[in-house]
mmCIF file of C-alpha atoms and ligand atoms in Angstrom:
data_model
loop_
_atom_site.group_PDB
_atom_site.id
_atom_site.type_symbol
_atom_site.label_atom_id
_atom_site.label_comp_id
_atom_site.label_asym_id
_atom_site.label_seq_id
_atom_site.Cartn_x
_atom_site.Cartn_y
_atom_site.Cartn_z
ATOM 1 C CA MET A 340 -46.077 -17.629 -25.210
ATOM 2 C CA ARG A 341 -44.026 -18.887 -22.281
ATOM 3 C CA ARG A 342 -40.273 -18.546 -22.822
ATOM 4 C CA GLU A 343 -37.726 -21.042 -21.616
ATOM 5 C CA VAL A 344 -35.281 -18.418 -20.316
ATOM 6 C CA LEU A 345 -35.812 -14.690 -19.791
ATOM 7 C CA VAL A 346 -32.645 -12.696 -19.147
ATOM 8 C CA LEU A 347 -33.401 -9.414 -17.380
ATOM 9 C CA GLY A 348 -30.718 -6.824 -18.155
ATOM 10 C CA GLY A 349 -28.289 -6.706 -21.053
ATOM 11 C CA GLY A 350 -24.992 -5.657 -19.464
ATOM 12 C CA LEU A 351 -22.036 -8.016 -19.646
ATOM 13 C CA ALA A 352 -23.513 -10.691 -17.390
ATOM 14 C CA GLY A 353 -26.926 -10.788 -19.089
ATOM 15 C CA ALA A 354 -25.557 -10.695 -22.635
ATOM 16 C CA ALA A 355 -22.949 -13.369 -21.849
ATOM 17 C CA ALA A 356 -25.588 -15.668 -20.310
ATOM 18 C CA ALA A 357 -27.779 -15.170 -23.399
ATOM 19 C CA VAL A 358 -24.884 -16.138 -25.686
ATOM 20 C CA HIS A 359 -24.013 -19.304 -23.733
ATOM 21 C CA LEU A 360 -27.644 -20.472 -23.530
ATOM 22 C CA ALA A 361 -28.620 -19.601 -27.109
ATOM 23 C CA ARG A 362 -25.475 -21.289 -28.386
ATOM 24 C CA ALA A 363 -26.694 -24.487 -26.712
ATOM 25 C CA GLY A 364 -29.969 -24.170 -28.626
ATOM 26 C CA ARG A 365 -32.129 -22.864 -25.773
ATOM 27 C CA ASP A 366 -35.005 -20.442 -26.257
ATOM 28 C CA VAL A 367 -33.710 -17.165 -24.757
ATOM 29 C CA CYS A 368 -35.205 -13.688 -24.647
ATOM 30 C CA LEU A 369 -33.107 -10.818 -23.221
ATOM 31 C CA ILE A 370 -34.746 -7.600 -22.042
ATOM 32 C CA GLU A 371 -32.632 -4.432 -21.824
ATOM 33 C CA ARG A 372 -34.075 -1.078 -20.888
ATOM 34 C CA THR A 373 -31.661 1.111 -22.894
ATOM 35 C CA PRO A 374 -32.585 1.536 -26.568
ATOM 36 C CA GLY A 375 -28.985 1.758 -27.826
ATOM 37 C CA PRO A 376 -25.292 2.314 -26.974
ATOM 38 C CA HIS A 377 -24.792 3.993 -23.609
ATOM 39 C CA ASP A 378 -22.096 4.845 -21.052
ATOM 40 C CA LYS A 379 -21.804 3.236 -17.614
ATOM 41 C CA VAL A 380 -20.065 4.050 -14.354
ATOM 42 C CA CYS A 381 -17.095 1.714 -14.769
ATOM 43 C CA GLY A 382 -13.302 2.045 -14.782
ATOM 44 C CA GLU A 383 -13.307 -0.072 -17.986
ATOM 45 C CA PHE A 384 -10.221 -2.060 -16.996
ATOM 46 C CA LEU A 385 -10.423 -5.533 -18.546
ATOM 47 C CA SER A 386 -8.383 -8.017 -16.555
ATOM 48 C CA PHE A 387 -6.697 -11.052 -18.030
ATOM 49 C CA GLU A 388 -9.545 -13.194 -16.658
ATOM 50 C CA ALA A 389 -12.247 -10.989 -18.225
ATOM 51 C CA GLN A 390 -10.479 -11.130 -21.588
ATOM 52 C CA GLY A 391 -10.454 -14.946 -21.450
ATOM 53 C CA GLU A 392 -14.207 -15.003 -20.821
ATOM 54 C CA LEU A 393 -14.834 -12.588 -23.697
ATOM 55 C CA ARG A 394 -12.818 -14.729 -26.095
ATOM 56 C CA ARG A 395 -14.881 -17.801 -25.178
ATOM 57 C CA ILE A 396 -17.929 -15.810 -26.236
ATOM 58 C CA GLY A 397 -16.260 -14.789 -29.487
ATOM 59 C CA VAL A 398 -15.667 -11.119 -28.634
ATOM 60 C CA GLU A 399 -12.080 -9.867 -29.140
ATOM 61 C CA PRO A 400 -11.645 -6.516 -27.351
ATOM 62 C CA ARG A 401 -8.558 -5.594 -29.430
ATOM 63 C CA MET A 402 -10.618 -5.777 -32.609
ATOM 64 C CA LEU A 403 -12.953 -3.226 -30.991
ATOM 65 C CA GLY A 404 -10.100 -0.784 -30.349
ATOM 66 C CA ALA A 405 -9.132 -1.713 -26.753
ATOM 67 C CA VAL A 406 -5.857 -0.201 -25.559
ATOM 68 C CA PRO A 407 -3.217 -2.244 -23.689
ATOM 69 C CA ILE A 408 -2.216 -1.671 -20.061
ATOM 70 C CA GLN A 409 0.893 -3.294 -18.599
ATOM 71 C CA ALA A 410 1.432 -1.568 -15.245
ATOM 72 C CA VAL A 411 -0.364 -0.259 -12.179
ATOM 73 C CA ALA A 412 0.641 2.808 -10.180
ATOM 74 C CA VAL A 413 -0.665 3.800 -6.755
ATOM 75 C CA GLU A 414 -0.286 7.363 -5.519
ATOM 76 C CA ALA A 415 -0.929 8.743 -2.052
ATOM 77 C CA GLY A 416 0.000 12.390 -1.705
ATOM 78 C CA ARG A 417 3.490 12.757 -3.175
ATOM 79 C CA ARG A 418 4.339 9.064 -2.856
ATOM 80 C CA ARG A 419 4.001 6.776 -5.848
ATOM 81 C CA ALA A 420 4.613 3.048 -6.331
ATOM 82 C CA GLU A 421 4.472 1.280 -9.653
ATOM 83 C CA ALA A 422 4.436 -2.439 -10.453
ATOM 84 C CA PRO A 423 4.010 -4.482 -13.610
ATOM 85 C CA LEU A 424 0.597 -6.141 -13.737
ATOM 86 C CA GLY A 425 2.122 -9.473 -14.691
ATOM 87 C CA PHE A 426 -0.336 -9.729 -17.584
ATOM 88 C CA GLU A 427 -1.555 -7.432 -20.328
ATOM 89 C CA ALA A 428 -4.812 -5.788 -19.337
ATOM 90 C CA LEU A 429 -6.996 -3.951 -21.823
ATOM 91 C CA SER A 430 -9.173 -0.912 -21.582
ATOM 92 C CA LEU A 431 -12.325 -0.459 -23.629
ATOM 93 C CA SER A 432 -15.393 1.706 -23.125
ATOM 94 C CA ARG A 433 -18.536 -0.081 -21.959
ATOM 95 C CA ARG A 434 -20.440 1.803 -24.668
ATOM 96 C CA VAL A 435 -18.554 -0.325 -27.216
ATOM 97 C CA LEU A 436 -18.068 -3.540 -25.235
ATOM 98 C CA ASP A 437 -21.669 -4.013 -24.070
ATOM 99 C CA GLU A 438 -22.986 -3.436 -27.589
ATOM 100 C CA ALA A 439 -20.595 -6.046 -28.987
ATOM 101 C CA LEU A 440 -21.889 -8.613 -26.500
ATOM 102 C CA LEU A 441 -25.516 -7.806 -27.226
ATOM 103 C CA ALA A 442 -24.823 -8.133 -30.958
ATOM 104 C CA LYS A 443 -23.203 -11.507 -30.296
ATOM 105 C CA ALA A 444 -26.252 -12.629 -28.289
ATOM 106 C CA ALA A 445 -28.578 -11.732 -31.187
ATOM 107 C CA GLU A 446 -26.255 -13.365 -33.720
ATOM 108 C CA THR A 447 -26.209 -16.543 -31.627
ATOM 109 C CA GLY A 448 -29.995 -16.805 -31.728
ATOM 110 C CA ALA A 449 -31.222 -15.032 -28.598
ATOM 111 C CA GLU A 450 -34.094 -12.587 -29.001
ATOM 112 C CA VAL A 451 -32.800 -9.202 -27.798
ATOM 113 C CA ARG A 452 -35.433 -6.602 -26.899
ATOM 114 C CA ARG A 453 -34.025 -3.076 -26.470
ATOM 115 C CA GLY A 454 -35.766 -0.092 -24.894
ATOM 116 C CA ALA A 455 -37.812 -2.501 -22.764
ATOM 117 C CA ARG A 456 -37.861 -1.920 -19.012
ATOM 118 C CA VAL A 457 -38.788 -4.668 -16.570
ATOM 119 C CA THR A 458 -41.144 -3.281 -13.942
ATOM 120 C CA GLY A 459 -42.300 -6.429 -12.148
ATOM 121 C CA LEU A 460 -41.239 -9.970 -11.397
ATOM 122 C CA VAL A 461 -43.374 -12.552 -9.579
ATOM 123 C CA ARG A 462 -43.436 -16.309 -9.154
ATOM 124 C CA ASP A 463 -45.981 -18.119 -11.341
ATOM 125 C CA GLY A 464 -46.324 -21.793 -10.479
ATOM 126 C CA GLU A 465 -43.135 -23.576 -11.515
ATOM 127 C CA GLY A 466 -41.927 -20.515 -13.401
ATOM 128 C CA TRP A 467 -42.042 -16.718 -13.441
ATOM 129 C CA SER A 468 -44.127 -13.858 -14.742
ATOM 130 C CA VAL A 469 -42.301 -10.702 -15.810
ATOM 131 C CA GLU A 470 -43.938 -7.323 -16.432
ATOM 132 C CA VAL A 471 -42.333 -5.249 -19.166
ATOM 133 C CA GLU A 472 -43.304 -1.600 -19.512
ATOM 134 C CA GLY A 473 -45.620 -1.132 -22.467
ATOM 135 C CA GLN A 474 -45.413 -4.821 -23.443
ATOM 136 C CA GLY A 475 -47.467 -6.584 -20.761
ATOM 137 C CA ARG A 476 -46.528 -9.841 -19.063
ATOM 138 C CA ILE A 477 -44.160 -12.526 -20.303
ATOM 139 C CA GLY A 478 -44.012 -15.986 -18.745
ATOM 140 C CA ALA A 479 -40.772 -17.938 -18.406
ATOM 141 C CA ARG A 480 -39.547 -21.219 -16.997
ATOM 142 C CA HIS A 481 -36.246 -19.646 -15.815
ATOM 143 C CA VAL A 482 -35.247 -16.070 -15.070
ATOM 144 C CA VAL A 483 -31.626 -14.905 -15.174
ATOM 145 C CA LEU A 484 -31.490 -11.723 -13.102
ATOM 146 C CA ALA A 485 -28.777 -9.470 -14.578
ATOM 147 C CA THR A 486 -29.936 -5.920 -13.855
ATOM 148 C CA GLY A 487 -26.495 -5.095 -12.460
ATOM 149 C CA LYS A 488 -26.290 -2.016 -10.290
ATOM 150 C CA HIS A 489 -30.085 -1.601 -10.300
ATOM 151 C CA ASP A 490 -32.469 -3.685 -8.208
ATOM 152 C CA LEU A 491 -35.953 -4.604 -9.379
ATOM 153 C CA ARG A 492 -38.767 -3.489 -7.113
ATOM 154 C CA GLY A 493 -39.358 -6.193 -4.501
ATOM 155 C CA TRP A 494 -35.992 -7.867 -5.242
ATOM 156 C CA ARG A 495 -33.557 -5.494 -3.555
ATOM 157 C CA ARG A 496 -30.159 -6.911 -2.664
ATOM 158 C CA PRO A 497 -29.114 -6.575 0.947
ATOM 159 C CA ASP A 498 -26.382 -4.017 1.706
ATOM 160 C CA GLY A 499 -22.797 -5.092 1.215
ATOM 161 C CA ARG A 500 -20.120 -4.717 3.874
ATOM 162 C CA GLN A 501 -19.275 -1.303 2.413
ATOM 163 C CA SER A 502 -22.429 0.254 1.015
ATOM 164 C CA ASP A 503 -21.830 3.934 1.628
ATOM 165 C CA LEU A 504 -19.809 4.802 -1.470
ATOM 166 C CA ILE A 505 -20.912 6.833 -4.471
ATOM 167 C CA GLY A 506 -19.257 6.244 -7.858
ATOM 168 C CA PHE A 507 -18.528 8.818 -10.590
ATOM 169 C CA LYS A 508 -17.121 8.456 -14.063
ATOM 170 C CA ALA A 509 -16.078 11.098 -16.599
ATOM 171 C CA TYR A 510 -14.075 11.084 -19.837
ATOM 172 C CA TRP A 511 -11.345 13.630 -20.482
ATOM 173 C CA HIS A 512 -9.278 14.775 -23.439
ATOM 174 C CA LEU A 513 -5.880 14.447 -21.794
ATOM 175 C CA PRO A 514 -2.708 16.187 -22.965
ATOM 176 C CA ASN A 515 -0.582 14.307 -20.377
ATOM 177 C CA ALA A 516 -1.772 10.759 -21.040
ATOM 178 C CA ALA A 517 -0.787 7.822 -18.826
ATOM 179 C CA GLU A 518 -0.242 5.356 -21.677
ATOM 180 C CA GLY A 519 0.036 1.725 -20.629
ATOM 181 C CA THR A 520 -0.582 2.350 -16.907
ATOM 182 C CA VAL A 521 -3.678 2.298 -14.757
ATOM 183 C CA GLU A 522 -3.275 4.781 -11.909
ATOM 184 C CA LEU A 523 -4.961 4.589 -8.523
ATOM 185 C CA HIS A 524 -4.960 7.929 -6.678
ATOM 186 C CA LEU A 525 -5.912 7.959 -3.002
ATOM 187 C CA PHE A 526 -7.586 11.048 -1.554
ATOM 188 C CA PRO A 527 -9.226 11.669 1.833
ATOM 189 C CA GLY A 528 -12.552 9.789 1.792
ATOM 190 C CA GLY A 529 -12.107 7.879 -1.471
ATOM 191 C CA TYR A 530 -9.992 6.765 -4.402
ATOM 192 C CA ALA A 531 -9.827 7.494 -8.126
ATOM 193 C CA GLY A 532 -8.709 5.398 -11.097
ATOM 194 C CA LEU A 533 -7.356 6.860 -14.318
ATOM 195 C CA GLU A 534 -6.654 4.998 -17.554
ATOM 196 C CA MET A 535 -6.793 5.577 -21.276
ATOM 197 C CA VAL A 536 -9.577 4.015 -23.339
ATOM 198 C CA GLU A 537 -9.972 3.897 -27.126
ATOM 199 C CA GLY A 538 -10.219 7.097 -29.133
ATOM 200 C CA GLY A 539 -7.509 8.913 -27.133
ATOM 201 C CA LEU A 540 -9.821 9.554 -24.175
ATOM 202 C CA ALA A 541 -9.014 9.040 -20.494
ATOM 203 C CA ASN A 542 -11.504 7.500 -18.081
ATOM 204 C CA LEU A 543 -11.492 9.045 -14.616
ATOM 205 C CA CYS A 544 -13.591 6.906 -12.303
ATOM 206 C CA LEU A 545 -13.770 7.519 -8.580
ATOM 207 C CA VAL A 546 -15.610 6.501 -5.448
ATOM 208 C CA VAL A 547 -16.196 8.661 -2.382
ATOM 209 C CA GLY A 548 -17.965 8.081 0.927
ATOM 210 C CA ARG A 549 -21.465 9.525 1.140
ATOM 211 C CA ALA A 550 -20.618 11.577 4.252
ATOM 212 C CA GLY A 551 -17.606 13.117 2.518
ATOM 213 C CA PHE A 552 -19.695 14.014 -0.538
ATOM 214 C CA ASP A 553 -22.387 15.506 1.690
ATOM 215 C CA GLY A 554 -19.660 17.583 3.346
ATOM 216 C CA LEU A 555 -18.781 18.990 -0.090
ATOM 217 C CA GLY A 556 -22.366 20.140 -0.588
ATOM 218 C CA ARG A 557 -23.027 17.178 -2.908
ATOM 219 C CA ARG A 558 -21.396 19.140 -5.736
ATOM 220 C CA TRP A 559 -19.209 17.447 -8.370
ATOM 221 C CA GLU A 560 -17.072 20.580 -8.943
ATOM 222 C CA ARG A 561 -16.214 20.753 -5.251
ATOM 223 C CA LEU A 562 -15.465 17.037 -5.120
ATOM 224 C CA LEU A 563 -13.139 17.331 -8.115
ATOM 225 C CA SER A 564 -11.308 20.298 -6.507
ATOM 226 C CA HIS A 565 -10.947 18.284 -3.303
ATOM 227 C CA VAL A 566 -9.511 15.318 -5.246
ATOM 228 C CA LEU A 567 -7.077 17.464 -7.252
ATOM 229 C CA ARG A 568 -5.908 19.324 -4.136
ATOM 230 C CA SER A 569 -5.042 15.988 -2.495
ATOM 231 C CA CYS A 570 -3.522 14.238 -5.535
ATOM 232 C CA PRO A 571 -0.579 16.124 -7.073
ATOM 233 C CA GLY A 572 0.011 13.389 -9.669
ATOM 234 C CA LEU A 573 -3.579 13.558 -10.874
ATOM 235 C CA ARG A 574 -3.364 17.354 -10.921
ATOM 236 C CA VAL A 575 -0.465 17.100 -13.359
ATOM 237 C CA ARG A 576 -2.377 14.660 -15.556
ATOM 238 C CA LEU A 577 -5.498 16.817 -15.681
ATOM 239 C CA ALA A 578 -3.624 20.110 -16.196
ATOM 240 C CA GLY A 579 -5.065 21.588 -19.390
ATOM 241 C CA ALA A 580 -7.403 18.601 -19.838
ATOM 242 C CA GLU A 581 -10.932 19.098 -21.159
ATOM 243 C CA PRO A 582 -13.871 17.085 -19.799
ATOM 244 C CA CYS A 583 -15.946 15.473 -22.562
ATOM 245 C CA GLU A 584 -19.268 16.180 -20.861
ATOM 246 C CA GLY A 585 -20.326 18.818 -18.374
ATOM 247 C CA ARG A 586 -21.323 16.369 -15.682
ATOM 248 C CA PRO A 587 -20.059 12.881 -14.845
ATOM 249 C CA LEU A 588 -22.217 9.774 -14.630
ATOM 250 C CA ALA A 589 -22.956 8.809 -11.038
ATOM 251 C CA ILE A 590 -24.191 5.799 -9.123
ATOM 252 C CA GLY A 591 -25.126 5.713 -5.421
ATOM 253 C CA ARG A 592 -25.230 3.035 -2.742
ATOM 254 C CA ILE A 593 -22.862 0.565 -4.408
ATOM 255 C CA PRO A 594 -23.124 -2.593 -2.258
ATOM 256 C CA TYR A 595 -19.395 -3.443 -2.212
ATOM 257 C CA GLY A 596 -18.840 -6.738 -0.450
ATOM 258 C CA PHE A 597 -22.262 -8.200 -1.294
ATOM 259 C CA VAL A 598 -22.277 -11.911 -2.186
ATOM 260 C CA GLN A 599 -25.550 -13.760 -2.852
ATOM 261 C CA GLU A 600 -25.619 -16.836 -0.641
ATOM 262 C CA GLY A 601 -28.226 -19.409 -1.667
ATOM 263 C CA SER A 602 -31.035 -18.868 -4.162
ATOM 264 C CA ASP A 603 -34.562 -17.475 -4.214
ATOM 265 C CA GLY A 604 -35.192 -19.479 -7.404
ATOM 266 C CA LEU A 605 -33.677 -16.819 -9.665
ATOM 267 C CA TRP A 606 -30.364 -17.243 -11.467
ATOM 268 C CA ARG A 607 -28.561 -14.160 -10.173
ATOM 269 C CA VAL A 608 -25.500 -13.176 -12.194
ATOM 270 C CA GLY A 609 -23.071 -10.230 -12.357
ATOM 271 C CA ASP A 610 -23.553 -7.471 -9.798
ATOM 272 C CA GLN A 611 -26.841 -9.098 -8.787
ATOM 273 C CA ALA A 612 -24.749 -11.996 -7.425
ATOM 274 C CA ALA A 613 -21.554 -10.361 -6.132
ATOM 275 C CA VAL A 614 -20.070 -6.859 -6.008
ATOM 276 C CA ILE A 615 -16.299 -6.548 -5.698
ATOM 277 C CA PRO A 616 -14.768 -3.104 -5.009
ATOM 278 C CA SER A 617 -13.846 -1.334 -8.212
ATOM 279 C CA PHE A 618 -10.128 -0.797 -7.504
ATOM 280 C CA THR A 619 -9.583 -4.509 -8.260
ATOM 281 C CA GLY A 620 -10.786 -4.145 -11.873
ATOM 282 C CA GLU A 621 -12.333 -7.606 -11.488
ATOM 283 C CA GLY A 622 -16.093 -6.867 -11.546
ATOM 284 C CA MET A 623 -16.469 -7.611 -15.246
ATOM 285 C CA SER A 624 -14.525 -10.835 -14.905
ATOM 286 C CA ILE A 625 -16.865 -11.984 -12.115
ATOM 287 C CA ALA A 626 -19.890 -10.920 -14.180
ATOM 288 C CA LEU A 627 -18.724 -12.982 -17.167
ATOM 289 C CA HIS A 628 -17.681 -15.946 -15.037
ATOM 290 C CA SER A 629 -21.036 -15.978 -13.230
ATOM 291 C CA ALA A 630 -22.881 -15.966 -16.580
ATOM 292 C CA ARG A 631 -20.922 -18.946 -17.881
ATOM 293 C CA LEU A 632 -21.315 -20.824 -14.610
ATOM 294 C CA ALA A 633 -25.082 -20.174 -14.449
ATOM 295 C CA SER A 634 -25.512 -21.312 -18.047
ATOM 296 C CA SER A 635 -23.560 -24.517 -17.495
ATOM 297 C CA PHE A 636 -25.611 -25.389 -14.378
ATOM 298 C CA LEU A 637 -28.889 -24.581 -16.133
ATOM 299 C CA LEU A 638 -27.960 -26.612 -19.214
ATOM 300 C CA ALA A 639 -26.941 -29.543 -17.029
ATOM 301 C CA GLY A 640 -30.329 -29.442 -15.294
ATOM 302 C CA ARG A 641 -28.768 -28.499 -11.960
ATOM 303 C CA GLY A 642 -30.709 -26.026 -9.859
ATOM 304 C CA ALA A 643 -30.223 -22.324 -9.205
ATOM 305 C CA GLU A 644 -29.480 -23.089 -5.559
ATOM 306 C CA ALA A 645 -26.459 -25.253 -6.463
ATOM 307 C CA PHE A 646 -25.237 -22.606 -8.930
ATOM 308 C CA GLN A 647 -25.550 -19.774 -6.452
ATOM 309 C CA ARG A 648 -23.710 -21.715 -3.729
ATOM 310 C CA ARG A 649 -20.911 -22.604 -6.110
ATOM 311 C CA LEU A 650 -20.535 -19.009 -7.345
ATOM 312 C CA ALA A 651 -20.434 -17.716 -3.773
ATOM 313 C CA ARG A 652 -17.654 -20.215 -3.027
ATOM 314 C CA ASP A 653 -15.711 -19.069 -6.118
ATOM 315 C CA VAL A 654 -15.770 -15.340 -5.314
ATOM 316 C CA ARG A 655 -16.338 -14.972 -1.563
ATOM 317 C CA GLY A 656 -12.644 -14.819 -0.576
ATOM 318 C CA GLN A 657 -11.701 -12.213 -3.188
ATOM 319 C CA VAL A 658 -14.726 -10.047 -2.467
ATOM 320 C CA ARG A 659 -14.103 -10.156 1.281
ATOM 321 C CA LEU A 660 -10.394 -9.268 1.056
ATOM 322 C CA SER A 661 -10.997 -6.506 -1.515
ATOM 323 C CA THR A 662 -13.726 -4.990 0.644
ATOM 324 C CA LEU A 663 -11.412 -4.922 3.660
ATOM 325 C CA ILE A 664 -8.784 -3.136 1.559
ATOM 326 C CA SER A 665 -11.398 -0.749 0.161
ATOM 327 C CA GLN A 666 -12.599 0.083 3.677
ATOM 328 C CA ALA A 667 -8.993 0.733 4.728
ATOM 329 C CA LEU A 668 -8.431 3.014 1.713
ATOM 330 C CA VAL A 669 -11.325 5.332 2.562
ATOM 331 C CA ALA A 670 -10.848 5.307 6.348
ATOM 332 C CA PRO A 671 -9.777 8.600 7.979
ATOM 333 C CA GLY A 672 -6.008 8.991 7.724
ATOM 334 C CA ALA A 673 -5.819 6.312 5.033
ATOM 335 C CA GLN A 674 -3.424 8.315 2.903
ATOM 336 C CA ALA A 675 -0.792 8.301 5.601
ATOM 337 C CA ALA A 676 -1.422 4.636 6.389
ATOM 338 C CA ALA A 677 -1.499 3.525 2.750
ATOM 339 C CA GLY A 678 2.275 3.148 2.777
ATOM 340 C CA TRP A 679 1.881 -0.632 2.830
ATOM 341 C CA LEU A 680 0.175 -0.592 -0.549
ATOM 342 C CA LEU A 681 3.045 1.470 -1.929
ATOM 343 C CA VAL A 682 5.498 -1.355 -1.301
ATOM 344 C CA PRO A 683 5.697 -3.094 -4.714
ATOM 345 C CA PRO A 684 5.646 -6.722 -3.383
ATOM 346 C CA VAL A 685 2.557 -5.890 -1.285
ATOM 347 C CA LEU A 686 0.943 -4.223 -4.281
ATOM 348 C CA ARG A 687 1.652 -7.329 -6.398
ATOM 349 C CA TRP A 688 0.263 -9.583 -3.644
ATOM 350 C CA ALA A 689 -2.929 -7.477 -3.423
ATOM 351 C CA LEU A 690 -3.282 -7.584 -7.220
ATOM 352 C CA TRP A 691 -2.967 -11.338 -7.264
ATOM 353 C CA ARG A 692 -5.184 -12.084 -4.239
ATOM 354 C CA THR A 693 -8.091 -9.967 -5.469
ATOM 355 C CA ARG A 694 -8.420 -11.792 -8.822
ATOM 356 C CA LEU A 695 -10.742 -14.663 -9.599
ATOM 357 C CA PRO A 696 -8.571 -17.780 -9.150
ATOM 358 C CA GLU A 697 -7.824 -19.923 -12.160
ATOM 359 C CA THR A 698 -9.100 -23.032 -10.366
ATOM 360 C CA ALA A 699 -12.594 -21.466 -10.180
ATOM 361 C CA ARG A 700 -12.542 -20.510 -13.855
ATOM 362 C CA ARG A 701 -11.384 -23.953 -14.973
ATOM 363 C CA ARG A 702 -13.974 -25.860 -12.912
ATOM 364 C CA VAL A 703 -16.954 -24.620 -14.983
HETATM 365 C C1 FAD B 2253 -17.045 2.992 -9.815
HETATM 366 C C2 FAD B 2253 -16.951 1.647 -10.463
HETATM 367 C C3 FAD B 2253 -15.828 1.322 -11.224
HETATM 368 C C4 FAD B 2253 -15.711 0.038 -11.793
HETATM 369 N N1 FAD B 2253 -14.598 -0.255 -12.524
HETATM 370 C C5 FAD B 2253 -14.434 -1.495 -13.039
HETATM 371 C C6 FAD B 2253 -13.291 -1.829 -13.817
HETATM 372 O O1 FAD B 2253 -12.441 -1.000 -14.103
HETATM 373 N N2 FAD B 2253 -13.164 -3.127 -14.261
HETATM 374 C C7 FAD B 2253 -14.097 -4.078 -13.979
HETATM 375 O O2 FAD B 2253 -13.913 -5.241 -14.376
HETATM 376 N N3 FAD B 2253 -15.211 -3.778 -13.272
HETATM 377 C C8 FAD B 2253 -15.400 -2.520 -12.806
HETATM 378 N N4 FAD B 2253 -16.542 -2.202 -12.128
HETATM 379 C C9 FAD B 2253 -17.566 -3.231 -11.938
HETATM 380 C C10 FAD B 2253 -18.381 -3.467 -13.208
HETATM 381 O O3 FAD B 2253 -18.842 -2.249 -13.737
HETATM 382 C C11 FAD B 2253 -19.587 -4.375 -12.873
HETATM 383 O O4 FAD B 2253 -19.175 -5.440 -12.076
HETATM 384 C C12 FAD B 2253 -20.230 -4.913 -14.151
HETATM 385 O O5 FAD B 2253 -20.715 -3.869 -14.934
HETATM 386 C C13 FAD B 2253 -21.364 -5.858 -13.789
HETATM 387 O O6 FAD B 2253 -22.021 -6.241 -14.974
HETATM 388 P P1 FAD B 2253 -23.586 -6.558 -14.942
HETATM 389 O O7 FAD B 2253 -23.902 -7.077 -16.300
HETATM 390 O O8 FAD B 2253 -23.897 -7.374 -13.749
HETATM 391 O O9 FAD B 2253 -24.292 -5.152 -14.678
HETATM 392 P P2 FAD B 2253 -24.419 -3.827 -15.567
HETATM 393 O O10 FAD B 2253 -23.218 -3.649 -16.398
HETATM 394 O O11 FAD B 2253 -24.789 -2.755 -14.604
HETATM 395 O O12 FAD B 2253 -25.634 -4.133 -16.547
HETATM 396 C C14 FAD B 2253 -26.962 -4.240 -16.096
HETATM 397 C C15 FAD B 2253 -27.887 -3.935 -17.248
HETATM 398 O O13 FAD B 2253 -29.235 -4.126 -16.829
HETATM 399 C C16 FAD B 2253 -30.032 -3.111 -17.369
HETATM 400 N N5 FAD B 2253 -31.198 -2.928 -16.511
HETATM 401 C C17 FAD B 2253 -31.211 -2.485 -15.234
HETATM 402 N N6 FAD B 2253 -32.467 -2.449 -14.754
HETATM 403 C C18 FAD B 2253 -33.267 -2.901 -15.762
HETATM 404 C C19 FAD B 2253 -34.672 -3.086 -15.888
HETATM 405 N N7 FAD B 2253 -35.517 -2.803 -14.889
HETATM 406 N N8 FAD B 2253 -35.156 -3.559 -17.073
HETATM 407 C C20 FAD B 2253 -34.322 -3.847 -18.114
HETATM 408 N N9 FAD B 2253 -32.984 -3.679 -18.035
HETATM 409 C C21 FAD B 2253 -32.464 -3.214 -16.885
HETATM 410 C C22 FAD B 2253 -29.133 -1.886 -17.397
HETATM 411 O O14 FAD B 2253 -29.559 -0.924 -18.341
HETATM 412 C C23 FAD B 2253 -27.779 -2.502 -17.730
HETATM 413 O O15 FAD B 2253 -27.486 -2.475 -19.108
HETATM 414 C C24 FAD B 2253 -16.715 -0.923 -11.583
HETATM 415 C C25 FAD B 2253 -17.852 -0.586 -10.845
HETATM 416 C C26 FAD B 2253 -17.988 0.687 -10.296
HETATM 417 C C27 FAD B 2253 -19.216 1.024 -9.514
#
């Protein structure tokens, strides 16, 4: 049977698109390769904008145990600057959040197939043919591509402006918790974010340049020692802390700065459409916004090309500026030069300019 819409990938973008389309009565089938709840490399900071998108879908992060964050702190060596966020952010593990969205998609009427991996995608006349491991081919009129950080074979995204970073994420039991504050610690070759999530755990998420990681023998223990040597504030936080797992989750070749311009016929959403550097905490907001925008264009009978151009216009400025800042943060000598970010008005300006503007969100 040919489906009207196949959504490939059930992260935030895919699940949100499935909810919006199913709610409008469309035939939607979502295919997600993981069989159940799972962790992801993500700082898990939910911006004001992301929270608004979640509420539209009918998911309330506070009801799922999200913890509030009111301030941001940046540390470079012994210098620290702190500023109020100007809104209340929330922090919630992706293990919980992504499941809530997938449950909402199923409840809304979408068919959700778990433990099903897409292995092929080809054009088929006016529509598409999708190969799912162990399940054969499924035909569809429209395909929403939402595989996030992972590219399908033959559909690789081009590199972003900063594509040489590797991301790590690990949970810690923390005796010296940073309640209510998200901390950004700069170290030579990268930066690390620390914030509390539900259940009294702290999420330590960091990115480091590939060359720097190679120089540390590609070993997590050596990278962590390097980070703690360079970040006295983080050293204090992690003193006596216990990691929850032996090894962190990792993701390579993150295409920071990538923005999909134009369309190849697919409806690309989330990280398949744009990748903003993680220090902004705005990736999930863009993922959710792109899903709502794609759904509204598809429901209105407007093409993927028009959607993709409009999304690029919405996010291009923020992605470009954030990538420039991210490049500056990992450049040699960045710690000494990062003084500008430690000036609270500059920090507030950077916070504001790297968010998805309200005008873009309202126009959908
Ligand atoms: C280091 C780091 C820190 C970050 N921190 C934050 C933060 O604090 N706040 C924030 O807002 N954003 C943050 N982000 C960005 C955020 O994680 C992403 O923007 C967001 O997850 C994008 O959602 P998505 O749905 O597009 O992709 P994903 O969340 O990656 O979901 C894609 C889904 O597709 C599935 N999939 C992949 N391939 C296949 C396949 N072949 N078949 C079937 N299913 C498949 C995967 O299993 C996955 O569930 C961070 C990113 C990084 C790298």
